[in-house]
PDB file of C-alpha atoms in Angstrom:
ATOM      1  CA  GLY A   1       1.798 184.369 -79.686  1.00 67.00           C
ATOM      2  CA  ASN A   2      -0.933 183.103 -81.910  1.00 77.00           C
ATOM      3  CA  GLU A   3      -2.570 185.968 -83.813  1.00 81.00           C
ATOM      4  CA  ARG A   4      -5.847 184.042 -84.072  1.00 81.00           C
ATOM      5  CA  THR A   5      -6.219 183.718 -80.305  1.00 77.00           C
ATOM      6  CA  ALA A   6      -4.372 186.799 -79.015  1.00 72.00           C
ATOM      7  CA  TYR A   7      -7.622 188.737 -78.656  1.00 72.00           C
ATOM      8  CA  LEU A   8      -8.752 186.246 -76.006  1.00 73.00           C
ATOM      9  CA  TYR A   9      -5.978 187.212 -73.578  1.00 82.00           C
ATOM     10  CA  ASP A  10      -6.559 190.049 -71.164  1.00 91.00           C
ATOM     11  CA  PRO A  11      -4.075 190.340 -68.284  1.00 93.00           C
ATOM     12  CA  LEU A  12      -6.861 191.815 -66.152  1.00 96.00           C
ATOM     13  CA  HIS A  13      -9.234 188.901 -66.644  1.00 94.00           C
ATOM     14  CA  PRO A  14     -10.228 187.750 -63.139  1.00 96.00           C
ATOM     15  CA  GLY A  15      -9.061 184.211 -63.943  1.00 94.00           C
ATOM     16  CA  VAL A  16      -5.588 185.449 -64.889  1.00 94.00           C
ATOM     17  CA  LEU A  17      -5.374 187.584 -61.747  1.00 97.00           C
ATOM     18  CA  LYS A  18      -6.520 184.752 -59.501  1.00 97.00           C
ATOM     19  CA  LEU A  19      -3.917 182.480 -61.087  1.00 96.00           C
ATOM     20  CA  ILE A  20      -1.177 185.048 -60.427  1.00 97.00           C
ATOM     21  CA  GLN A  21      -2.398 185.498 -56.845  1.00 98.00           C
ATOM     22  CA  ASN A  22      -2.369 181.737 -56.297  1.00 98.00           C
ATOM     23  CA  VAL A  23       1.192 181.491 -57.636  1.00 98.00           C
ATOM     24  CA  VAL A  24       2.291 184.301 -55.295  1.00 98.00           C
ATOM     25  CA  GLU A  25       0.709 182.639 -52.252  1.00 98.00           C
ATOM     26  CA  VAL A  26       2.140 179.183 -52.997  1.00 98.00           C
ATOM     27  CA  ALA A  27       5.596 180.527 -53.894  1.00 98.00           C
ATOM     28  CA  HIS A  28       5.827 182.720 -50.807  1.00 98.00           C
ATOM     29  CA  ALA A  29       4.705 179.819 -48.594  1.00 99.00           C
ATOM     30  CA  ALA A  30       7.648 177.877 -50.061  1.00 98.00           C
ATOM     31  CA  GLY A  31      10.040 180.790 -49.494  1.00 98.00           C
ATOM     32  CA  LYS A  32      10.303 181.647 -53.197  1.00 98.00           C
ATOM     33  CA  LYS A  33      10.096 185.019 -54.931  1.00 98.00           C
ATOM     34  CA  VAL A  34       7.661 185.787 -57.738  1.00 98.00           C
ATOM     35  CA  SER A  35       8.437 188.055 -60.684  1.00 97.00           C
ATOM     36  CA  VAL A  36       6.389 189.378 -63.578  1.00 95.00           C
ATOM     37  CA  CYS A  37       8.231 190.159 -66.763  1.00 92.00           C
ATOM     38  CA  GLY A  38       6.981 191.914 -69.866  1.00 89.00           C
ATOM     39  CA  GLU A  39       4.081 194.081 -70.897  1.00 89.00           C
ATOM     40  CA  MET A  40       2.006 193.620 -67.760  1.00 93.00           C
ATOM     41  CA  ALA A  41       4.861 194.790 -65.538  1.00 94.00           C
ATOM     42  CA  ALA A  42       5.459 197.802 -67.792  1.00 93.00           C
ATOM     43  CA  GLU A  43       1.843 199.015 -67.765  1.00 93.00           C
ATOM     44  CA  ILE A  44       1.650 201.840 -65.226  1.00 92.00           C
ATOM     45  CA  GLU A  45      -2.026 201.159 -64.502  1.00 91.00           C
ATOM     46  CA  PHE A  46      -1.147 197.629 -63.350  1.00 96.00           C
ATOM     47  CA  THR A  47       1.580 198.713 -60.911  1.00 96.00           C
ATOM     48  CA  LEU A  48      -0.621 199.214 -57.833  1.00 96.00           C
ATOM     49  CA  LEU A  49      -2.266 195.859 -58.486  1.00 98.00           C
ATOM     50  CA  LEU A  50       1.001 193.945 -58.848  1.00 98.00           C
ATOM     51  CA  VAL A  51       2.562 195.592 -55.794  1.00 97.00           C
ATOM     52  CA  GLY A  52      -0.606 194.973 -53.785  1.00 98.00           C
ATOM     53  CA  MET A  53      -0.595 191.335 -54.853  1.00 98.00           C
ATOM     54  CA  ARG A  54       2.867 191.202 -53.256  1.00 98.00           C
ATOM     55  CA  LEU A  55       4.860 190.359 -56.351  1.00 98.00           C
ATOM     56  CA  ASP A  56       8.521 190.585 -55.482  1.00 97.00           C
ATOM     57  CA  GLU A  57       9.984 191.812 -58.761  1.00 97.00           C
ATOM     58  CA  LEU A  58       8.788 193.520 -61.918  1.00 96.00           C
ATOM     59  CA  SER A  59      10.892 193.252 -65.061  1.00 96.00           C
ATOM     60  CA  MET A  60      10.133 195.526 -68.000  1.00 95.00           C
ATOM     61  CA  CYS A  61      11.534 197.406 -70.953  1.00 94.00           C
ATOM     62  CA  PRO A  62      13.905 200.186 -69.865  1.00 95.00           C
ATOM     63  CA  ILE A  63      11.654 203.019 -71.068  1.00 94.00           C
ATOM     64  CA  ALA A  64       8.940 202.009 -68.563  1.00 93.00           C
ATOM     65  CA  ILE A  65      11.217 201.842 -65.510  1.00 95.00           C
ATOM     66  CA  PRO A  66      11.233 205.536 -64.457  1.00 94.00           C
ATOM     67  CA  ALA A  67       7.436 205.895 -64.368  1.00 93.00           C
ATOM     68  CA  VAL A  68       6.824 202.542 -62.653  1.00 95.00           C
ATOM     69  CA  LYS A  69       9.602 203.221 -60.130  1.00 95.00           C
ATOM     70  CA  ARG A  70       8.187 206.667 -59.370  1.00 95.00           C
ATOM     71  CA  LEU A  71       4.722 205.211 -58.783  1.00 95.00           C
ATOM     72  CA  ILE A  72       6.048 202.438 -56.532  1.00 95.00           C
ATOM     73  CA  ARG A  73       7.902 205.026 -54.456  1.00 95.00           C
ATOM     74  CA  SER A  74       4.703 207.064 -54.036  1.00 92.00           C
ATOM     75  CA  ILE A  75       2.654 204.352 -52.280  1.00 93.00           C
ATOM     76  CA  SER A  76       3.212 201.918 -49.441  1.00 93.00           C
ATOM     77  CA  LEU A  77       2.481 198.210 -49.508  1.00 91.00           C
ATOM     78  CA  LEU A  78      -0.205 198.810 -46.872  1.00 94.00           C
ATOM     79  CA  GLU A  79      -1.942 201.236 -49.248  1.00 95.00           C
ATOM     80  CA  SER A  80      -1.658 199.001 -52.300  1.00 96.00           C
ATOM     81  CA  VAL A  81      -2.926 195.745 -50.737  1.00 97.00           C
ATOM     82  CA  PRO A  82      -6.557 196.952 -50.365  1.00 98.00           C
ATOM     83  CA  ILE A  83      -6.466 198.228 -53.945  1.00 98.00           C
ATOM     84  CA  ALA A  84      -5.380 194.790 -55.147  1.00 98.00           C
ATOM     85  CA  ASP A  85      -7.967 193.086 -52.938  1.00 98.00           C
ATOM     86  CA  ASP A  86     -10.735 195.277 -54.371  1.00 98.00           C
ATOM     87  CA  ALA A  87      -9.571 194.605 -57.935  1.00 98.00           C
ATOM     88  CA  LEU A  88      -9.414 190.857 -57.285  1.00 98.00           C
ATOM     89  CA  SER A  89     -13.035 190.903 -56.112  1.00 98.00           C
ATOM     90  CA  MET A  90     -14.278 192.353 -59.423  1.00 98.00           C
ATOM     91  CA  THR A  91     -15.712 190.182 -62.174  1.00 97.00           C
ATOM     92  CA  GLU A  92     -15.030 192.098 -65.391  1.00 96.00           C
ATOM     93  CA  PRO A  93     -11.657 193.139 -66.847  1.00 96.00           C
ATOM     94  CA  GLU A  94     -13.021 196.545 -67.873  1.00 96.00           C
ATOM     95  CA  MET A  95     -14.247 197.216 -64.310  1.00 98.00           C
ATOM     96  CA  ILE A  96     -10.816 196.280 -62.989  1.00 98.00           C
ATOM     97  CA  ARG A  97      -9.066 198.467 -65.581  1.00 96.00           C
ATOM     98  CA  ASP A  98     -11.269 201.492 -64.802  1.00 97.00           C
ATOM     99  CA  TYR A  99     -10.793 201.004 -61.053  1.00 98.00           C
ATOM    100  CA  LEU A 100      -7.005 200.720 -61.352  1.00 97.00           C
ATOM    101  CA  ASN A 101      -6.841 203.778 -63.616  1.00 95.00           C
ATOM    102  CA  GLU A 102      -8.882 205.776 -61.088  1.00 96.00           C
ATOM    103  CA  LYS A 103      -6.751 204.653 -58.134  1.00 96.00           C
ATOM    104  CA  THR A 104      -3.506 205.303 -59.996  1.00 95.00           C
ATOM    105  CA  ARG A 105      -4.613 208.823 -60.938  1.00 93.00           C
ATOM    106  CA  HIS A 106      -5.616 209.469 -57.324  1.00 93.00           C
ATOM    107  CA  VAL A 107      -2.332 208.212 -55.849  1.00 92.00           C
ATOM    108  CA  ALA A 108      -0.159 209.769 -58.546  1.00 91.00           C
ATOM    109  CA  PRO A 109      -1.888 212.608 -60.424  1.00 91.00           C
ATOM    110  CA  TRP A 110       1.142 212.970 -62.696  1.00 90.00           C
ATOM    111  CA  THR A 111       0.109 209.690 -64.375  1.00 85.00           C
ATOM    112  CA  VAL A 112      -2.867 211.386 -66.060  1.00 78.00           C
ATOM    113  CA  GLU A 113      -0.590 212.343 -68.940  1.00 74.00           C
ATOM    114  CA  LEU A 114       0.446 208.685 -69.304  1.00 68.00           C
ATOM    115  CA  PHE A 115      -3.138 207.515 -69.712  1.00 61.00           C
ATOM    116  CA  ASP A 116      -3.739 210.142 -72.367  1.00 62.00           C
ATOM    117  CA  SER A 117      -0.706 209.233 -74.480  1.00 57.00           C
ATOM    118  CA  GLU A 118       0.630 206.131 -76.154  1.00 52.00           C
ATOM    119  CA  GLU A 119       4.185 206.523 -74.849  1.00 50.00           C
ATOM    120  CA  ILE A 120       5.616 206.352 -71.373  1.00 47.00           C
ATOM    121  CA  PRO A 121       7.805 209.409 -70.830  1.00 46.00           C
ATOM    122  CA  ALA A 122      11.274 208.778 -69.450  1.00 42.00           C
TER     123      ALA A 122
END
C-alpha cells in the first residue's frame, strides 16, 4: 500500500461496508461465493459483521483462526444478521467499531481479553 494514503483507509467506513454488501448481494444472486482475505477477516471485532453480511469464507493468518472460529461457533446467522444490519445503518466508522466491540463482548465475553491486548491468543 501507499504509506501517504494508508491513513485514509478504514475497513469500517460505511462506504467500504456498503461496497462489500453490494458485492455479496450481486455475487450471491449470480450463485457465486464471496470471501474476505487478510486483516479484516482476522480482526475478531469484525467477525459478527462479516458473518451477518453473509460472507461465505474468511481467510486469515493462522494465529487468528482459533479465536475467529470460536466466535463464529458461538452465534447463529440469525443472530448476526441484525448486528450487521445495525452496523450498516451507522454513519461513522468509530460508531460502528464501538458497536461491534460491544456486541462481540456481549456474545462472547471471553473476547474482552482480546480487545485489551495486541495479540490474538491461540
